[in-house]
Short mmCIF file of C-alpha atoms and ligand atoms in Angstrom, two decimals:
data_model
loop_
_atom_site.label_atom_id
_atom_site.label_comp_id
_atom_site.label_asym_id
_atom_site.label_seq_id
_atom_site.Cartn_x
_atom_site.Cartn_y
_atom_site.Cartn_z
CA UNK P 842 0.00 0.00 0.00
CA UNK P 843 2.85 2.09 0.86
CA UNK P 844 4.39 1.57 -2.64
CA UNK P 845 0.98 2.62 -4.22
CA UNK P 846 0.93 6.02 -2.18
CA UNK P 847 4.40 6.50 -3.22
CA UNK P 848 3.29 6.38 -6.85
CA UNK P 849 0.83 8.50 -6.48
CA UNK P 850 2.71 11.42 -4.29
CA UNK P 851 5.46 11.24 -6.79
CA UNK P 852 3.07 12.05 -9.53
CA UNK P 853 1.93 14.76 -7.84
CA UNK P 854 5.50 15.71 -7.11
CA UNK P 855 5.85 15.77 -11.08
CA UNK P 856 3.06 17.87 -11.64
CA UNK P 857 4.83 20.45 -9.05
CA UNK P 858 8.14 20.77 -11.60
CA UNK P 859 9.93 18.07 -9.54
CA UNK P 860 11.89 15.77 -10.97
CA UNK P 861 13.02 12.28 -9.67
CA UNK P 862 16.77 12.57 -8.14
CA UNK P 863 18.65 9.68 -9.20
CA UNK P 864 20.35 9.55 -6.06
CA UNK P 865 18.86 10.88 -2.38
CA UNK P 866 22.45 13.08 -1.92
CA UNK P 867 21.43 15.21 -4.96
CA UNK P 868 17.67 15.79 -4.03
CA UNK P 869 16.87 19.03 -2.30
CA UNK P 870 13.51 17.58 -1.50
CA UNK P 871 13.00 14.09 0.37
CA UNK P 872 9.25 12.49 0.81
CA UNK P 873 9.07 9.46 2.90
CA UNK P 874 5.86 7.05 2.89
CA UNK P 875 6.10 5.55 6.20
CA UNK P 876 5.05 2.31 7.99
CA UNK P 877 4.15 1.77 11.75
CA UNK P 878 3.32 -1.63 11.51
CA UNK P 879 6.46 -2.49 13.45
CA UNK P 880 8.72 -0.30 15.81
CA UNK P 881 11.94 -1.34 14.17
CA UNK P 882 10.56 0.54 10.81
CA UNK P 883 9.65 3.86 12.75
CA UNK P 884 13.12 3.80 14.48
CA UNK P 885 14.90 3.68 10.63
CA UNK P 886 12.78 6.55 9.42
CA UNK P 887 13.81 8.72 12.86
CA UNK P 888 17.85 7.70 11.80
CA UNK P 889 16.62 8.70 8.36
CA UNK P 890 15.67 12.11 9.07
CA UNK P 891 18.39 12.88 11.58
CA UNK P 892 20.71 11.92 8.38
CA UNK P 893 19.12 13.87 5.95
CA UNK P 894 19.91 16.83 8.79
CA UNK P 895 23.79 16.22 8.20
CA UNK P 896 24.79 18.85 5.21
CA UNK P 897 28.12 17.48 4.30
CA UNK P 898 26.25 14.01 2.92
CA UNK P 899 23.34 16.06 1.69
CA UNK P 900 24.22 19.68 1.06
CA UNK P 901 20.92 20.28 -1.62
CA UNK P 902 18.63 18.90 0.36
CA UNK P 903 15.82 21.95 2.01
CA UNK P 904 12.92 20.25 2.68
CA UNK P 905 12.07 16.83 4.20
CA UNK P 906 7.91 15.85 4.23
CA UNK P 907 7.22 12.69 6.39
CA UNK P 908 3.99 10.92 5.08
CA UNK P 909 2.49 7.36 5.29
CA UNK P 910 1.50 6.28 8.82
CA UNK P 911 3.57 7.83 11.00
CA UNK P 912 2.66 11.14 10.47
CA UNK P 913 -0.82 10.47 11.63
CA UNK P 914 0.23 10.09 14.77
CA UNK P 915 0.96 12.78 17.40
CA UNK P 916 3.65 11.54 19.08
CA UNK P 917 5.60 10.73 16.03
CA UNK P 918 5.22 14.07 15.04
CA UNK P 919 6.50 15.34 18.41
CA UNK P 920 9.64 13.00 17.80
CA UNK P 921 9.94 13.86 13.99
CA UNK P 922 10.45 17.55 14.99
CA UNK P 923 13.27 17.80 12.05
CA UNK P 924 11.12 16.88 9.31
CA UNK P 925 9.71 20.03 7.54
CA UNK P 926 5.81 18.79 6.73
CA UNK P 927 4.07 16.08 8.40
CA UNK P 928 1.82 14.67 5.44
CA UNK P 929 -1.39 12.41 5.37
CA UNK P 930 -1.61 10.86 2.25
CA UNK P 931 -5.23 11.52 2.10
CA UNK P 932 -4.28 15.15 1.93
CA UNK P 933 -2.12 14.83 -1.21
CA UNK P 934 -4.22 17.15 -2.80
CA UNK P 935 -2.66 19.96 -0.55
CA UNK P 936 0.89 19.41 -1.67
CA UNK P 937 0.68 22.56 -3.88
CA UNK P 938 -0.55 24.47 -0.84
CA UNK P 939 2.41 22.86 1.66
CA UNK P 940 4.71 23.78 -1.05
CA UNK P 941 3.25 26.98 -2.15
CA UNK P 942 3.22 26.10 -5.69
CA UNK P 943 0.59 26.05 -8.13
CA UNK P 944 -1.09 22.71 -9.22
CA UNK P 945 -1.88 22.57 -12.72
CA UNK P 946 -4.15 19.54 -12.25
CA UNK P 947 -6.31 21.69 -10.10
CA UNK P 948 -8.22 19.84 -7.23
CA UNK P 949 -9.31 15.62 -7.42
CA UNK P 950 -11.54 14.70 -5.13
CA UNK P 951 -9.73 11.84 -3.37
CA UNK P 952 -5.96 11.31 -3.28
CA UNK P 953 -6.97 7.80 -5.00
CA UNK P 954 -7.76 9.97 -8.40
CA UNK P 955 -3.79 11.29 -8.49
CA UNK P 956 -2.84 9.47 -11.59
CA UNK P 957 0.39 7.68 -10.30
CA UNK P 958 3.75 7.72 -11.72
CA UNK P 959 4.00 3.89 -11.86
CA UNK P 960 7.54 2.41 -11.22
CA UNK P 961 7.04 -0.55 -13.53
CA UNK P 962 6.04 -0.98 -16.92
CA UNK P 963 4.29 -4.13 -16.36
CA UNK P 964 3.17 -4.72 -12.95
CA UNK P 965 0.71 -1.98 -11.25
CA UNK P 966 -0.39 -1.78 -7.86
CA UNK P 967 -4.23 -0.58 -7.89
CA UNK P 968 -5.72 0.23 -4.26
CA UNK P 969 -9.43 -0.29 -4.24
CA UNK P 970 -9.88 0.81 -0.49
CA UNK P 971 -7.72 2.04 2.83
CA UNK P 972 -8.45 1.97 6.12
CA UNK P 973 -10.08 -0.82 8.47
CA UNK P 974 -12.36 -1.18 10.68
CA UNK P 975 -11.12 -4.84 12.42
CA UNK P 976 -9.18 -3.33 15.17
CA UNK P 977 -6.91 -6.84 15.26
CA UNK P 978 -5.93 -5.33 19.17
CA UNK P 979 -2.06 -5.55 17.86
CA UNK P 980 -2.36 -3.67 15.25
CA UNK P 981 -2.12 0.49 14.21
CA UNK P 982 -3.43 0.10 11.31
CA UNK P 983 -7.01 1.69 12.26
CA UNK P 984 -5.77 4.30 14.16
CA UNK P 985 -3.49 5.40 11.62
CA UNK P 986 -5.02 5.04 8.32
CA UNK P 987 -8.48 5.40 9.36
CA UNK P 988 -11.72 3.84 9.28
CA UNK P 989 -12.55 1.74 6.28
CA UNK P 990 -13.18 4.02 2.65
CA UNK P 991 -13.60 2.02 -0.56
CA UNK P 992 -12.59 3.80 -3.69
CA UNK P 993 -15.03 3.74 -6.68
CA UNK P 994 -15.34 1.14 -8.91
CA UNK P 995 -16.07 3.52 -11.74
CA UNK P 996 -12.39 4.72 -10.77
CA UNK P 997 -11.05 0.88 -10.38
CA UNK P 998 -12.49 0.22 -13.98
CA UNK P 999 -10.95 3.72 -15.34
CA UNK P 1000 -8.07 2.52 -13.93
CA UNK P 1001 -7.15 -1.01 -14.51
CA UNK P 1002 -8.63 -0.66 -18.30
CA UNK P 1003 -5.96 1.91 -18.79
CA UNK P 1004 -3.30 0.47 -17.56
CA UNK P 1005 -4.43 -2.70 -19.90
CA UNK P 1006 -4.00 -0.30 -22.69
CA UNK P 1007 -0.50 0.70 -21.77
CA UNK P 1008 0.28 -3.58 -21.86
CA UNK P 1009 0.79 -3.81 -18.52
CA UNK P 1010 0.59 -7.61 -17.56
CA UNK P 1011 -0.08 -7.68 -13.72
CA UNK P 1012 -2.61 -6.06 -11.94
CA UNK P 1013 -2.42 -6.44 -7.80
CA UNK P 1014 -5.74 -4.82 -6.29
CA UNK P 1015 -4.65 -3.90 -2.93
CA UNK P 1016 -7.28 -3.25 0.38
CA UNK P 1017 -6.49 -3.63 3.79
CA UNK P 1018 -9.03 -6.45 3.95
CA UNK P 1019 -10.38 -6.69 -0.38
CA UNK P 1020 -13.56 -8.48 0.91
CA UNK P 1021 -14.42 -4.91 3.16
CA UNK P 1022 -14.82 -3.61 -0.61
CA UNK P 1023 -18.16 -1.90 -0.54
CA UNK P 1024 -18.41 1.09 -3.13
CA UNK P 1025 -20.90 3.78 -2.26
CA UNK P 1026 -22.60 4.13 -5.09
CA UNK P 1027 -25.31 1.47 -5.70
CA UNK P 1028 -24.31 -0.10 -9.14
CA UNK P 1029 -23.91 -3.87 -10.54
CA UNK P 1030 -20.73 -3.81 -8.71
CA UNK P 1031 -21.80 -4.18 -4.60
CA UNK P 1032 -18.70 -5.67 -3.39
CA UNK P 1033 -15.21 -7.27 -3.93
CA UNK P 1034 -16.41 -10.37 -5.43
CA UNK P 1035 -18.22 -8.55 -7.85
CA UNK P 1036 -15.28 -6.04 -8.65
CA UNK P 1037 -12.72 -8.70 -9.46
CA UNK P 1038 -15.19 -11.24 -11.41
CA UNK P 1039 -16.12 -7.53 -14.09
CA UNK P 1040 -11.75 -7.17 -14.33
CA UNK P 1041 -11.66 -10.41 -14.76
CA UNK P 1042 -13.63 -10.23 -17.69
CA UNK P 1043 -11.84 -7.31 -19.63
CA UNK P 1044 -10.16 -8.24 -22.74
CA UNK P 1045 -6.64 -8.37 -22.31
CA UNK P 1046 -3.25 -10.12 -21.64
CA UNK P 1047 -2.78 -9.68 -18.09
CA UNK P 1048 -3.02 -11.53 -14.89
CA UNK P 1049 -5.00 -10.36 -11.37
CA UNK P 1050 -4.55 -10.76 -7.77
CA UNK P 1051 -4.95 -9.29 -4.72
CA UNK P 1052 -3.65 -8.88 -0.92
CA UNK P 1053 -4.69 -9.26 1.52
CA UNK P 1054 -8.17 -11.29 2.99
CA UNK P 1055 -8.84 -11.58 6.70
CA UNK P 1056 -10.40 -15.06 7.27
CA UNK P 1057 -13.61 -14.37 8.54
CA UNK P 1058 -14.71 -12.17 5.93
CA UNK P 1059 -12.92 -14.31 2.99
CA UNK P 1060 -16.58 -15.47 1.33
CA UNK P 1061 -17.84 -18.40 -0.87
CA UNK P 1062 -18.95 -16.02 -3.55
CA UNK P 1063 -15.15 -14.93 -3.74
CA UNK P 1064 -13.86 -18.41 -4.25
CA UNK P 1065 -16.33 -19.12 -6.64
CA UNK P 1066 -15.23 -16.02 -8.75
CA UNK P 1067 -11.54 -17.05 -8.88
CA UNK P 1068 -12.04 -21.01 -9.51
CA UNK P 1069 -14.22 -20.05 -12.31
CA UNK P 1070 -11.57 -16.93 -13.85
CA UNK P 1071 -8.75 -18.55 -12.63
CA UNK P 1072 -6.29 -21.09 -15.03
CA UNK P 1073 -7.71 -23.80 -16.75
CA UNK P 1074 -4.76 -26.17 -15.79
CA UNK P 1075 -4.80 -25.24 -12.01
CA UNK P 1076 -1.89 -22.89 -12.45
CA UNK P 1077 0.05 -24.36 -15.48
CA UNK P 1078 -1.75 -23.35 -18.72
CA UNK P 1079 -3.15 -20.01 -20.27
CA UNK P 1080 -6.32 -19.57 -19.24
CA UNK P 1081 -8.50 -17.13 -16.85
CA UNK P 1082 -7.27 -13.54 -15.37
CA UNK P 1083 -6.81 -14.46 -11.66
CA UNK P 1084 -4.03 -16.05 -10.32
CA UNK P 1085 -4.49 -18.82 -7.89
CA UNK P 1086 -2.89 -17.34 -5.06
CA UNK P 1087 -4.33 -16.32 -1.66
CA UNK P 1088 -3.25 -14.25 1.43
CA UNK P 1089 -4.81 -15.50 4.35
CA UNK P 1090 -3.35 -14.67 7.52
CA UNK P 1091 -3.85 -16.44 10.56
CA UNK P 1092 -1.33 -14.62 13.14
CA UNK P 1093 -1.38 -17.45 15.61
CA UNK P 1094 -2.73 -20.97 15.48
CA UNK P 1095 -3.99 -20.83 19.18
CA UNK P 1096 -7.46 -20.05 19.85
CA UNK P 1097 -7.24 -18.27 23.02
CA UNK P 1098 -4.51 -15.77 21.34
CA UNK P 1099 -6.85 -15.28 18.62
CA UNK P 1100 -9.22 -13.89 20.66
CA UNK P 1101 -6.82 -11.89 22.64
CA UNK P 1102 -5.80 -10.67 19.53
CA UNK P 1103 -9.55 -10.13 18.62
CA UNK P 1104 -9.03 -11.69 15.31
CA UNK P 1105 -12.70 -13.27 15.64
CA UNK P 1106 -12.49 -16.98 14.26
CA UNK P 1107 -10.82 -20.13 15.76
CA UNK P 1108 -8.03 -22.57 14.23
CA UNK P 1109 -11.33 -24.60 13.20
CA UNK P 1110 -12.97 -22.61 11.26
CA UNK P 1111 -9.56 -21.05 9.62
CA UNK P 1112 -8.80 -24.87 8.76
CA UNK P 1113 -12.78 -25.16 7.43
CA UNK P 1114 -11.96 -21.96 5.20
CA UNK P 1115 -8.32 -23.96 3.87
CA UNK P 1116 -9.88 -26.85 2.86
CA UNK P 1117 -13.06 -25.32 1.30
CA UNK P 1118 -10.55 -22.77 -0.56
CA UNK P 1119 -7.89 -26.26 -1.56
CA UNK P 1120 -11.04 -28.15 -3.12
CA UNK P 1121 -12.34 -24.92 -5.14
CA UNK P 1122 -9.54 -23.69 -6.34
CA UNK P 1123 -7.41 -26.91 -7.44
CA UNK P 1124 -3.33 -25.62 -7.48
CA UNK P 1125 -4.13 -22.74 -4.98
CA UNK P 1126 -0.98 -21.34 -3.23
CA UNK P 1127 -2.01 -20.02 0.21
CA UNK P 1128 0.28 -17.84 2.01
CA UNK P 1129 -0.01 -16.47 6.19
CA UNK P 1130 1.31 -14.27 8.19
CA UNK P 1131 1.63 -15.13 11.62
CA UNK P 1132 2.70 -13.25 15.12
CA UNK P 1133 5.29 -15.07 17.26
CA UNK P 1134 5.45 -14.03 21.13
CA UNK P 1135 1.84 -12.47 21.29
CA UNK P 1136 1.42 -11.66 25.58
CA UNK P 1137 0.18 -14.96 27.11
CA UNK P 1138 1.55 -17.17 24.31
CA UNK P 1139 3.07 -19.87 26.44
CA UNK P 1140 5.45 -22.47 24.75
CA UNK P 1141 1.93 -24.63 24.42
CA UNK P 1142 -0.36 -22.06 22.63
CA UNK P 1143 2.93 -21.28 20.48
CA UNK P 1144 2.66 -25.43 19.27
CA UNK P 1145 -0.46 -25.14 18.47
CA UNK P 1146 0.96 -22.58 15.83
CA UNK P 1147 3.48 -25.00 15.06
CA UNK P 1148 0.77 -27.63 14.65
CA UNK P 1149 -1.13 -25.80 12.60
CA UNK P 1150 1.66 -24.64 9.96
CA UNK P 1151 2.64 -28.69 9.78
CA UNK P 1152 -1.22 -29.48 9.32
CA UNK P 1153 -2.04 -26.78 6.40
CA UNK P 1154 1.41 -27.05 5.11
CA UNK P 1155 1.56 -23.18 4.10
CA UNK P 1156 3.37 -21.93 0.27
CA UNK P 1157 4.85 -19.27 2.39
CA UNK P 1158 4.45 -17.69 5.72
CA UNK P 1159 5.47 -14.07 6.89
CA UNK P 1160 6.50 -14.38 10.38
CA UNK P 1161 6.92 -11.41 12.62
CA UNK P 1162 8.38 -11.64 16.63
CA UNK P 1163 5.60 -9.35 18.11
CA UNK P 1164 6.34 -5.38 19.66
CA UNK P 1165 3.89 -3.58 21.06
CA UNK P 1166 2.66 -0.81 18.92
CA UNK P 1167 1.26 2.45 21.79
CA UNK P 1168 -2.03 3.13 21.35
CA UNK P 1169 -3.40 -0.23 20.16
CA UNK P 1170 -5.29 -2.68 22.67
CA UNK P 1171 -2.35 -5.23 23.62
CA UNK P 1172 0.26 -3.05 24.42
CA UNK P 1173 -1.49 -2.41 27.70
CA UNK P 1174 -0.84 -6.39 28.47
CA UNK P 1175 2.44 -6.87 29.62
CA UNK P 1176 4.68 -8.13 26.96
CA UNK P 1177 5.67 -10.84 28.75
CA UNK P 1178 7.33 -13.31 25.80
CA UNK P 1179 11.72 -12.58 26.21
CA UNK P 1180 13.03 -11.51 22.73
CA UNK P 1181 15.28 -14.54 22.69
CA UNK P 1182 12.35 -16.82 23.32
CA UNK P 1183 10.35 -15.06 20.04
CA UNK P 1184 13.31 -15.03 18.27
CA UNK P 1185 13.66 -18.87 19.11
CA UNK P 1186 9.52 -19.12 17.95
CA UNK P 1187 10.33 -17.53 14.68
CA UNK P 1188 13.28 -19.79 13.73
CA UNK P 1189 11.27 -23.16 14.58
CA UNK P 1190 8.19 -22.39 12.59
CA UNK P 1191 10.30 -21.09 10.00
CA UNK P 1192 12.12 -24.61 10.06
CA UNK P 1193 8.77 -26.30 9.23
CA UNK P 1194 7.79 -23.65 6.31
CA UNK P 1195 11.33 -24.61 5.30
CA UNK P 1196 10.23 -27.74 4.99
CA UNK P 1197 6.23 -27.93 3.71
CA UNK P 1198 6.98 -25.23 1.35
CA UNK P 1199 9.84 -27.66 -0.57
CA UNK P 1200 7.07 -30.75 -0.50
CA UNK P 1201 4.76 -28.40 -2.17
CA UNK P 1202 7.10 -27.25 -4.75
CA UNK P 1203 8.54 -30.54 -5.59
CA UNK P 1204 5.34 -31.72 -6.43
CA UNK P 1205 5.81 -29.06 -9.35
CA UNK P 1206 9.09 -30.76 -11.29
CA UNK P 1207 8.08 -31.68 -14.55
CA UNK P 1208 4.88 -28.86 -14.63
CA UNK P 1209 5.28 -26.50 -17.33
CA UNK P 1210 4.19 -23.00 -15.83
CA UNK P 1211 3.45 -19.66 -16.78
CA UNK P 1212 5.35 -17.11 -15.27
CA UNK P 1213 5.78 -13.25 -15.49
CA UNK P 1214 9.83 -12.27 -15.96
CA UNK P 1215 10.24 -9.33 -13.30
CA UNK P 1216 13.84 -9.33 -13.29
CA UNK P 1217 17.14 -10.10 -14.59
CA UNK P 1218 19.73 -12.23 -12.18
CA UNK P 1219 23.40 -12.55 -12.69
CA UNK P 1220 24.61 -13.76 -16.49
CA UNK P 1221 21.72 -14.57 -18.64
CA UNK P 1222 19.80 -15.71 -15.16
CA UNK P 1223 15.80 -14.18 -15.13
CA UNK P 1224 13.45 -14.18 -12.51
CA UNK P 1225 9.74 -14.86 -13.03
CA UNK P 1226 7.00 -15.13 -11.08
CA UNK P 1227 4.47 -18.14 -11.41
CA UNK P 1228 0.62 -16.93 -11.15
CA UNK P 1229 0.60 -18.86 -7.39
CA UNK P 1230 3.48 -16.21 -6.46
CA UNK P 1231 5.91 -18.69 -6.73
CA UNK P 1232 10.13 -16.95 -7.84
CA UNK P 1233 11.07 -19.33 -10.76
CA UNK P 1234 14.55 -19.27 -12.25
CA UNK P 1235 15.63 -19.46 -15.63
CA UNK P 1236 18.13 -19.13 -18.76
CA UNK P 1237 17.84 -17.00 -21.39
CA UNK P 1238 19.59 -15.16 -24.05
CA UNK P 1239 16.65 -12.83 -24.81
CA UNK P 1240 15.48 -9.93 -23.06
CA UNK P 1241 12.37 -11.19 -21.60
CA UNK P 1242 11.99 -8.23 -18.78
CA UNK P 1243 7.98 -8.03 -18.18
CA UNK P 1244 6.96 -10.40 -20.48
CA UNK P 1245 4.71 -14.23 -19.95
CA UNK P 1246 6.77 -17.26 -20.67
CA UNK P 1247 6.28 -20.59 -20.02
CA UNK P 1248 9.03 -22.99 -17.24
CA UNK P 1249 9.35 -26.35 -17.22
CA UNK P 1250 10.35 -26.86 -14.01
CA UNK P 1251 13.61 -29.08 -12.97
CA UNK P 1252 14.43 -28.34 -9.21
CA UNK P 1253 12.17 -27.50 -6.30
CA UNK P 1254 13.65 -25.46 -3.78
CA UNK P 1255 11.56 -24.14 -0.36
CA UNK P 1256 11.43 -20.42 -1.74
CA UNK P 1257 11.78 -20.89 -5.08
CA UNK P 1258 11.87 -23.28 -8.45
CA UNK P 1259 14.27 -23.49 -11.37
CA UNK P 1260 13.37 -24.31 -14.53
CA UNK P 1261 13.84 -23.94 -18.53
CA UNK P 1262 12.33 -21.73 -20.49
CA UNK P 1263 10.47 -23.59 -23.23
CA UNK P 1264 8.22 -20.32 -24.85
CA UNK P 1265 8.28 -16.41 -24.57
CA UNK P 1266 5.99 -15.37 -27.34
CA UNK P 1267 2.75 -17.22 -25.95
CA UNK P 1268 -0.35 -14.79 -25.55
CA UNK P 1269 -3.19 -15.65 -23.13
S1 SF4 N 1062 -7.48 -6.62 9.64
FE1 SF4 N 1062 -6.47 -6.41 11.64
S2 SF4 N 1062 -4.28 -6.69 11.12
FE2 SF4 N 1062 -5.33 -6.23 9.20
S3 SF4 N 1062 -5.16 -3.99 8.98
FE3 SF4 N 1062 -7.11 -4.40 10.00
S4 SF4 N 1062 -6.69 -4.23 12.18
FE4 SF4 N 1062 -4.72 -4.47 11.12
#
């Protein structure tokens, strides 16, 4: 999401007479987006600032704006003293005002309608909402970005169909929780479902996703929509728009944490969701994210996390040792896990992603699979990505930056798969 505002504030940057500094010692001025999911990413943006203070290593720069998270809240702003304009992205539209220069686009109603200055050429992040209103008691996320606002899908459309236009091949919708999507206008779109089955359906060479779903809103209308757009070959062969990958995060696999946490379901139903999701959607990746040394999680609630990850047997899992974030519910219980003992947490359920994630992937040698080159490695090494969100590796000769190819795969690894490249030129 943070990438997507970026976009869009350096658009409107653009339209100011700015232009993009190739490196930050030549820019005179400096806009960070900012995250405060985690205390470890507020403390680089402090060290940031008080950098960007020291003339000798940045003698152009005048004026530093702090935006994204942290400068919705007051006490970062009372720590953040050196930066020059404390930013909410919502307010982009007042840049020209901050900066007392004129804006030639003149006024958009939301900061969604800034046309962004994408950074790629053929994948584009496309936020259909901010906010939430789940108030997960760990999290800042509310308090920061607000209550819930979904964008309109007239806008989505205007979007997505342009980018289509410009050959862009992958589309990532992007919500704090999609299946919150409720536009306010009463059309033939009423909710996320609805929004991704109409994309789905535009003509076009491109693929669709989106992150991320919280479990108990994740519906059986949604599934339907992506078994019946999604690949014809359960991820290996041309077919529908979206890609067969879900993010589903659990953050603990204890039910008394997930109701401390007030994530409102239980391992049960979470499992119930899995398998529904697995039989639906044959070839489904499904990835977590998952909070290590919650307060109260005892070295038995933390195995029933462990259980859980060897049970569902997760693609990939983003695991975070929990800090207490002031203001939200739980940092007023007493964080009472040692950080050597969450350190220890991450490293053991990492062990068995380490392991579930290979026996998925092995079960891919021989599969020919589409992927989407993103990058070039070392020699004539690419990176792709497979439409379950999967890095595959590859030779080539040919520039194949941003384009669809099909791998046959050769070697599974836990994060990864190699392969050969056996087409480049195949449409969908
Ligand atoms: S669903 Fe929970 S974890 Fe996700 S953004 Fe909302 S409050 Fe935070």
């Amino acid at each position: 999401m943070n990438y997507s505002d970026a976009e869009r504030a350096a658009a409107k940057l653009e339209e100011l007479g700015y232009k993009q500094a190739l490196d930050d010692k030549d820019a005179d001025l400096i806009l960070l987006v900012t995250c405060s999911v985690r205390k470890s990413a507020e403390d680089r943006v402090y060290g940031a600032i008080n950098n960007y203070h020291k003339k000798k290593l940045y003698p152009k720069l005048k004026t530093i704006i702090l935006s994204g998270c942290m400068a919705n809240r007051p006490e970062v702003v009372k720590k953040a003293d050196k930066a020059d304009i404390f930013l909410d992205i919502k307010d982009l539209n007042k840049l020209p005002e901050f900066l007392k220069k004129e804006s030639k686009a003149g006024y958009v109603e939301t900061y969604f309608s800034v046309k962004p200055r994408y950074q790629s050429s053929f994948t584009a992040y496309v936020p259909i909402m901010t906010g939430c209103n789940n108030f997960c008691s760990y999290c800042i996320v509310p308090y920061v970005r607000g209550r819930e606002e979904s964008r309109s899908s007239e806008e989505i459309i205007a979007e997505v169909k342009d980018l289509i236009a410009q050959g862009f091949k992958e589309i990532i919708l992007l919500g704090q929780n999609v299946n919150s999507y409720k536009p306010a206008t009463a059309a033939a779109i009423k909710d996320f479902p609805d929004l991704l089955e109409y994309l789905a359906k535009l003509p076009g060479n491109f693929w669709l996703s989106f992150i991320t779903s919280h479990p108990k809103d994740l519906s059986d209308k949604l599934i339907k929509v992506i078994a019946r757009n999604k690949s014809a070959g359960g991820g290996s062969a041309f077919g529908g728009k979206i890609c067969e990958y879900i993010s589903l995060p659990v953050q603990s696999g204890d039910n008394e944490i997930l109701k401390k946490m007030n994530r409102k379901y239980t391992i049960s139903q979470y499992k119930k969701l899995v398998k529904k999701i697995r039989k639906q959607i044959p070839g489904v990746a499904i990835s977590t994210d998952v909070i290590v040394g919650f307060p109260g999680e005892t070295e038995k609630r933390f195995l029933n996390t462990v259980k859980l990850f060897q049970k569902v047997k997760f693609d990939m899992a983003y695991i975070n040792q929990y800090s207490p974030r002031e203001g939200t519910a739980s940092a007023k219980l007493k964080d009472d896990v040692p950080k050597i003992e969450k350190k220890k947490r991450d490293k053991e359920l990492n062990d068995v992603l380490i392991q579930t994630a290979l026996e998925i992937n092995k079960k891919l040698i021989g599969q020919v699979l589409d992927a989407l080159v993103y990058q070039k490695s070392k020699g004539d090494i690419w990176l792709g990505k497979t439409r379950t969100f999967k890095v595959v590796k590859f030779k080539s000769k040919k520039n194949l930056l941003g384009k669809f190819v099909k791998v046959k795969i050769n070697k599974a690894e836990s994060f990864g798969l190699i392969g050969k490249s056996i087409d480049s030129s195949k449409k969908l």
